XYZ file of N, CA, C and O in Angstrom:
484
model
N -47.290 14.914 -4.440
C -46.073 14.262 -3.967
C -46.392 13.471 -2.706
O -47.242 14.017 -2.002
N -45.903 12.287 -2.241
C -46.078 11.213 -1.218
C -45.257 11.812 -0.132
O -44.064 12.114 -0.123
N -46.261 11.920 0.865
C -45.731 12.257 1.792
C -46.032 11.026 2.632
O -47.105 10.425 2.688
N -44.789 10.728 3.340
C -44.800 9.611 5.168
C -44.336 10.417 6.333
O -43.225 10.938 6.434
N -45.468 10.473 7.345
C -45.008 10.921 8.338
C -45.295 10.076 9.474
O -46.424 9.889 9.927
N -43.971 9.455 10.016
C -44.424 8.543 11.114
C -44.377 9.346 12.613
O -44.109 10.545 12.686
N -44.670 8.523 13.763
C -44.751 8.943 15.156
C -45.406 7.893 16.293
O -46.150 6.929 16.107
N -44.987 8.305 17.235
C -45.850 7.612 18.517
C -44.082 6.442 18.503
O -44.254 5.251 18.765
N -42.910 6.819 18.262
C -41.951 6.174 19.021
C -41.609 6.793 20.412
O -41.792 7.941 20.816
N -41.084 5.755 21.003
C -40.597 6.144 22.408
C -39.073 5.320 23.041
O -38.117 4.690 22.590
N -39.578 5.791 24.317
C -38.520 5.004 25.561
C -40.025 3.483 26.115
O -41.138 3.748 26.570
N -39.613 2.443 25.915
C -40.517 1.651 26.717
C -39.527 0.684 27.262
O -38.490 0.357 26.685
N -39.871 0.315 28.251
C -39.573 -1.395 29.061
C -39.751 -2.605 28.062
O -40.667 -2.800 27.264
N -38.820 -3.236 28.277
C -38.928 -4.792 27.544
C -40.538 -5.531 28.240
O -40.860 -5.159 29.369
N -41.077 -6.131 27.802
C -42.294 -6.537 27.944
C -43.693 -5.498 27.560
O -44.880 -5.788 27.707
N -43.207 -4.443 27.123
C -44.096 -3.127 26.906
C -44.853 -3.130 25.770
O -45.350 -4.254 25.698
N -45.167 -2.530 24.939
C -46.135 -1.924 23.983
C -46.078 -0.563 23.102
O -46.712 0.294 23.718
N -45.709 -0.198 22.250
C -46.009 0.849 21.693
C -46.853 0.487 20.079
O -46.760 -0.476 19.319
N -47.678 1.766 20.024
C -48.045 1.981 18.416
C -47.342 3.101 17.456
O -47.072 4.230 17.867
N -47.120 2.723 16.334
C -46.390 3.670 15.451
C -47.630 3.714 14.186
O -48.228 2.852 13.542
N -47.638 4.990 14.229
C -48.092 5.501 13.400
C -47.486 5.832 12.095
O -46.267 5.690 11.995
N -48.318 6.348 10.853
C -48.029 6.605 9.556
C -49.028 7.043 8.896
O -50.062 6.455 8.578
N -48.673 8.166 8.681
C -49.564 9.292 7.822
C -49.454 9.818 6.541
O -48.856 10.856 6.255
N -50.027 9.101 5.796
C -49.907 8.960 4.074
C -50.624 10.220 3.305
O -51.827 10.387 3.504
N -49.952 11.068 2.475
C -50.527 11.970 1.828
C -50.101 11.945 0.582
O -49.005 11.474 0.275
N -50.992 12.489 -0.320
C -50.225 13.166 -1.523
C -50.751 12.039 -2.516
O -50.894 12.399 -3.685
N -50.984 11.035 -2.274
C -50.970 9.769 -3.269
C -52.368 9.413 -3.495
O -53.326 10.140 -3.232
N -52.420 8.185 -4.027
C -54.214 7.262 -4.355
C -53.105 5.874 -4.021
O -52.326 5.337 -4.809
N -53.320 5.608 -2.835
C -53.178 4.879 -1.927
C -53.708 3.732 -2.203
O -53.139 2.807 -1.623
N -54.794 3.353 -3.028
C -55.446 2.123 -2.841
C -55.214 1.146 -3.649
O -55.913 0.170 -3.923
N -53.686 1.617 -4.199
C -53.096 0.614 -5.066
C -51.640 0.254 -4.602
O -50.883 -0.549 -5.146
N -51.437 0.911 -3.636
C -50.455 0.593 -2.713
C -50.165 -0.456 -1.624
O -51.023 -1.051 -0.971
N -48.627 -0.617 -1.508
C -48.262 -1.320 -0.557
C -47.794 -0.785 0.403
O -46.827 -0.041 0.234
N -48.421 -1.027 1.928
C -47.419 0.122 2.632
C -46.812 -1.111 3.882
O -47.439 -2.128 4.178
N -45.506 -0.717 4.461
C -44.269 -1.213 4.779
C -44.014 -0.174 5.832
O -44.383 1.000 5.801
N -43.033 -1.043 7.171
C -42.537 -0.503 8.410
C -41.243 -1.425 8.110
O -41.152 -2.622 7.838
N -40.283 -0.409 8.263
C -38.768 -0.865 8.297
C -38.105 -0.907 9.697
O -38.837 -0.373 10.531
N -37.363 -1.208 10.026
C -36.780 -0.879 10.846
C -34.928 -0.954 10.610
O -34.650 -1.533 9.560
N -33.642 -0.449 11.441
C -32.569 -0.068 10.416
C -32.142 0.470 12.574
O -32.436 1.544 13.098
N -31.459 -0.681 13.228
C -30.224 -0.795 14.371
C -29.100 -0.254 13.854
O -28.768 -0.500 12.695
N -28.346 0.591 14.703
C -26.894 1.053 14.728
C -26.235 0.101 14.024
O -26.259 -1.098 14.304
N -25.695 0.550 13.194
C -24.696 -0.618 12.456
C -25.176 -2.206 11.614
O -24.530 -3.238 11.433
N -26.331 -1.888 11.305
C -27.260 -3.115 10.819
C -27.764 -2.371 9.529
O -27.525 -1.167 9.435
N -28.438 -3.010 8.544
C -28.666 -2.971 7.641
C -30.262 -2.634 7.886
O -30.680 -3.045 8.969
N -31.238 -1.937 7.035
C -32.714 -1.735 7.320
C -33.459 -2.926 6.708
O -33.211 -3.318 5.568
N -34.227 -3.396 7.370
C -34.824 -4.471 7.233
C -35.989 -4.387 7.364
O -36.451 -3.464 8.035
N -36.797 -5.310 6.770
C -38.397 -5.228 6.509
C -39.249 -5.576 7.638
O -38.906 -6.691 8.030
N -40.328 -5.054 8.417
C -40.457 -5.993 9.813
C -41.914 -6.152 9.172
O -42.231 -7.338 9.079
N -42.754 -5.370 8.768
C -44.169 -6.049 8.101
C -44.503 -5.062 6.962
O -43.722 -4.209 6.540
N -45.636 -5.258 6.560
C -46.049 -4.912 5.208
C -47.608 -5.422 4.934
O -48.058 -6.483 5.366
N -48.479 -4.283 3.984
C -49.523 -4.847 3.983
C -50.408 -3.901 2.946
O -50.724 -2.734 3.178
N -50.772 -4.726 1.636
C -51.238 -3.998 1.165
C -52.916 -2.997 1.444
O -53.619 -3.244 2.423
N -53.183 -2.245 0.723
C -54.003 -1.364 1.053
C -55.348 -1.838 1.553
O -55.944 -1.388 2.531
N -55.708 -2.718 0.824
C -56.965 -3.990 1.379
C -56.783 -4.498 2.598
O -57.836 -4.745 3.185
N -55.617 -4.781 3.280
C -55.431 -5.356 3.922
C -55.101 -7.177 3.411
O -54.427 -8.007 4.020
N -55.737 -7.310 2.311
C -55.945 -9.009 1.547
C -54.444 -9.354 1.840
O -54.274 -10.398 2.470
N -53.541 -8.779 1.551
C -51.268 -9.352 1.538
C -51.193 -8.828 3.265
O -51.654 -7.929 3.970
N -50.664 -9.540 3.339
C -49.700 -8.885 4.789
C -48.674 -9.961 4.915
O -48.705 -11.174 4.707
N -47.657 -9.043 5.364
C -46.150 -9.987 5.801
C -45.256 -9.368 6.712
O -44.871 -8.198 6.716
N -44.918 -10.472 7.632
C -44.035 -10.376 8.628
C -42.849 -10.785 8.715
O -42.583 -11.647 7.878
N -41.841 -10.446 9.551
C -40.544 -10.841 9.188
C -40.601 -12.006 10.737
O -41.165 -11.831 11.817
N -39.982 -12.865 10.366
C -40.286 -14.081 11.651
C -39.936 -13.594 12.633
O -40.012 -14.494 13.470
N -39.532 -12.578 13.169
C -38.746 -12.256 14.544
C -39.724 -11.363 15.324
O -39.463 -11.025 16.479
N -40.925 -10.952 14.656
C -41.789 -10.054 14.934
C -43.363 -10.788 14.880
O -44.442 -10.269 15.163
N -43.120 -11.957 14.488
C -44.793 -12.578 13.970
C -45.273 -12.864 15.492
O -44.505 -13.348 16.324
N -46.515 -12.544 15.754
C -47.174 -13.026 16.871
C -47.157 -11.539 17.974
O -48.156 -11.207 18.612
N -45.958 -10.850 18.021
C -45.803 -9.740 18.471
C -46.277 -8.274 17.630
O -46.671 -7.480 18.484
N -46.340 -7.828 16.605
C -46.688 -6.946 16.124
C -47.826 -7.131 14.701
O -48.012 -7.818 13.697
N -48.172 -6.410 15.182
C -49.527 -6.154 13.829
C -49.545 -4.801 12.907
O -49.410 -3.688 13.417
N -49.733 -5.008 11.449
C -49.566 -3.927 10.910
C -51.262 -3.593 10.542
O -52.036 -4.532 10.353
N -51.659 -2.346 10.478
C -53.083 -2.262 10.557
C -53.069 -0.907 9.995
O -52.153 -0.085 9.967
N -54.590 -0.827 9.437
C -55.060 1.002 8.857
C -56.175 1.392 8.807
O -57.213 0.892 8.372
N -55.861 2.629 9.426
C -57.155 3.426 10.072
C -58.286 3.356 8.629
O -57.940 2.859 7.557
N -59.912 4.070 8.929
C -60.389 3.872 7.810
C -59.753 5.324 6.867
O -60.306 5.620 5.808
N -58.865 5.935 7.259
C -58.305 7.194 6.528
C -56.513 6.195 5.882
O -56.006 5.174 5.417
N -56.356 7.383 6.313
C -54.880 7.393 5.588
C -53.531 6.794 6.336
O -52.340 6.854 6.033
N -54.194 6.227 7.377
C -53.223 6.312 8.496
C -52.544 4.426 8.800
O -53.226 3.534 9.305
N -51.458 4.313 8.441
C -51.152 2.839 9.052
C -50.425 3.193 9.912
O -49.671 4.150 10.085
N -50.829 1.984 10.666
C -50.148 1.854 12.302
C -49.415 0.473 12.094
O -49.532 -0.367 11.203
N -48.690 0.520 13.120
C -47.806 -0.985 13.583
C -48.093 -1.230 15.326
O -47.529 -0.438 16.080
N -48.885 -2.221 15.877
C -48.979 -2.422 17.467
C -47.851 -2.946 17.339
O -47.503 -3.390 16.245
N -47.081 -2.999 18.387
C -46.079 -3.673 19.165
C -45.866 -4.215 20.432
O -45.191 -3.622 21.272
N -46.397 -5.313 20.637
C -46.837 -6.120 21.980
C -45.232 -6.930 21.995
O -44.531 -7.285 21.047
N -44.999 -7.045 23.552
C -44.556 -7.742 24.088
C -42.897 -7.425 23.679
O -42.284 -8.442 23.353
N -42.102 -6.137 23.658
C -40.862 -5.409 22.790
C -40.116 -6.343 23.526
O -40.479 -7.055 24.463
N -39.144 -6.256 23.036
C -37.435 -6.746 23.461
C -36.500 -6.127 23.009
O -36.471 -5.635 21.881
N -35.420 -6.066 24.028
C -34.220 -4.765 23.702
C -33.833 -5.034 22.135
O -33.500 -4.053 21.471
N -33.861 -6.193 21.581
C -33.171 -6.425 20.390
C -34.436 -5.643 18.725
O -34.321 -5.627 17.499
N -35.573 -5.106 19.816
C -36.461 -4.490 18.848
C -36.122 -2.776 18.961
O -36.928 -1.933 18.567
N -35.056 -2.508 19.446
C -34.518 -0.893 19.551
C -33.583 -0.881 18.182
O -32.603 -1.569 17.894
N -34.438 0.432 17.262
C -34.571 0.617 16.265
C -35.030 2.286 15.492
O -35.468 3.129 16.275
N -34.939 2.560 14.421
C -35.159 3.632 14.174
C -36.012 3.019 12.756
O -35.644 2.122 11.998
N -37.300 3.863 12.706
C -38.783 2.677 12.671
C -38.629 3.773 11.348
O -38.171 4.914 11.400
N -39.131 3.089 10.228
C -39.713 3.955 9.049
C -40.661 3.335 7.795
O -40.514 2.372 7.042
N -41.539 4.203 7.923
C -42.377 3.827 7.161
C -42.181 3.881 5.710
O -41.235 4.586 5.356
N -42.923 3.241 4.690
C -42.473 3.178 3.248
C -43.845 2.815 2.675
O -44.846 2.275 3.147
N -43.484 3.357 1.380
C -44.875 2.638 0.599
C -43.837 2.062 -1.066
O -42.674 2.276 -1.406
N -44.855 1.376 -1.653
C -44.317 1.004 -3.119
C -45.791 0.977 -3.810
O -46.831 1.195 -3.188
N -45.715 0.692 -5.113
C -47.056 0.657 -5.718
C -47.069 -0.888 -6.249
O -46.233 -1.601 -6.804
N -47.974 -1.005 -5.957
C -49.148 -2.864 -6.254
C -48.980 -3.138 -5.049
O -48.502 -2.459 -4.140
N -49.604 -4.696 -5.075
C -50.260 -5.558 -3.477
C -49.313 -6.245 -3.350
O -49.661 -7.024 -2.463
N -47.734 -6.648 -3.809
C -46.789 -7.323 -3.892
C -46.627 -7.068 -2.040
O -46.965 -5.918 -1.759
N -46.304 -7.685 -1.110
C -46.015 -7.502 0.263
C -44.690 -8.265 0.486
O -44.419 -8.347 1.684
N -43.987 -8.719 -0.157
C -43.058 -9.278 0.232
C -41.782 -8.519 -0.265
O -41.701 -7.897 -1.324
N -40.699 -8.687 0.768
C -39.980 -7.939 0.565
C -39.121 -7.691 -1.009
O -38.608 -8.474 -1.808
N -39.299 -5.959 -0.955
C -39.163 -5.457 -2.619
C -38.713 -4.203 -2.044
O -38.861 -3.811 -0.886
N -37.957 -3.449 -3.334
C -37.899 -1.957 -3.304
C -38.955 -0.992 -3.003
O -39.849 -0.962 -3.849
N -39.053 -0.360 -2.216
C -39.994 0.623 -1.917
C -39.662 1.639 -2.544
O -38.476 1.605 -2.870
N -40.376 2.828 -2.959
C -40.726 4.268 -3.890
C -40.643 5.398 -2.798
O -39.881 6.345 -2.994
N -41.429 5.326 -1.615
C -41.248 6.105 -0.374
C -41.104 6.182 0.661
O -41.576 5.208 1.246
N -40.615 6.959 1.349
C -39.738 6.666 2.573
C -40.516 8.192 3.912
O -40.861 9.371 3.834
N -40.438 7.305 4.768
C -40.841 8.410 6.289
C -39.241 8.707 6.840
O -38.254 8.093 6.433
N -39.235 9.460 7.546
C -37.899 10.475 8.168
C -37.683 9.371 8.782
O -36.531 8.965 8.631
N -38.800 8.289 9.853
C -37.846 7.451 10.938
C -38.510 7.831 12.013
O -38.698 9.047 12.000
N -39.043 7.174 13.149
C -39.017 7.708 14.626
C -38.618 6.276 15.560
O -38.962 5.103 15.417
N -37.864 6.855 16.422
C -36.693 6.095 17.570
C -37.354 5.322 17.963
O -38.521 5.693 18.091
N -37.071 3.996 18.335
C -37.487 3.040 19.006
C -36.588 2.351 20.206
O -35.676 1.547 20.011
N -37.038 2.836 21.492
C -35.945 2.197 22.640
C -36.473 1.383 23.484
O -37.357 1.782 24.242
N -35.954 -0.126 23.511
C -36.500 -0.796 24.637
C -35.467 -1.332 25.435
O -34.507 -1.891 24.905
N -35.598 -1.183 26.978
C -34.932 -1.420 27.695
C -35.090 -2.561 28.479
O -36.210 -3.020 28.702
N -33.709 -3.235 29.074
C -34.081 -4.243 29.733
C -34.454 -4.112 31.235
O -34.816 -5.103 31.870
């Protein structure tokens, strides 16, 4: 069974930095797409990047390009950097996977619990 376990959210300052992690189990991963959502109070969850297992697909949502990178350890592990936050990037962050290299936004198969994202001005 697919397990997502994300982490490494916080409290940061606008101009700050955090990495989020994602810890993939249970699956054969290397036919996968894996995906960071994000989902504001009263907003709908939305796609912020994506990238299949090669790394070869990756996609960003324009509000995030240039500021965050989606990346994976040589294990099991995708991360998201987040350079340069802004209050309007405070969010409750979740990871997802789907199966094939498709990276653009689609239904995902699995879902992480979520970890908080706060940036202040």
């Amino acid at each position: 069974q697919v397990q997502l376990v994300e982490s490494g959210g916080g409290l940061v300052q606008a101009g700050g930095s955090l990495r989020l992690s994602c810890a993939a189990s249970g699956g054969t991963f290397s036919s996968y797409t894996m995906g960071w959502f994000r989902q504001a109070p009263g907003k709908e969850r939305d796609i912020v990047a994506a990238r299949s297992w090669s790394g070869s697909n990756t996609y960003y949502a324009d509000s995030v390009k240039g500021r965050f990178t989606i990346s994976r350890d040589n294990g099991n592990t995708v991360n998201l950097q987040m350079n340069n936050l802004k209050p309007e990037d405070t969010a409750v962050y979740y990871c997802a996977a789907r199966s094939g290299s498709n990276v653009y936004p689609a239904a995902y198969d699995y879902w992480g619990q979520g970890t908080q994202v706060t940036v202040s001005s």
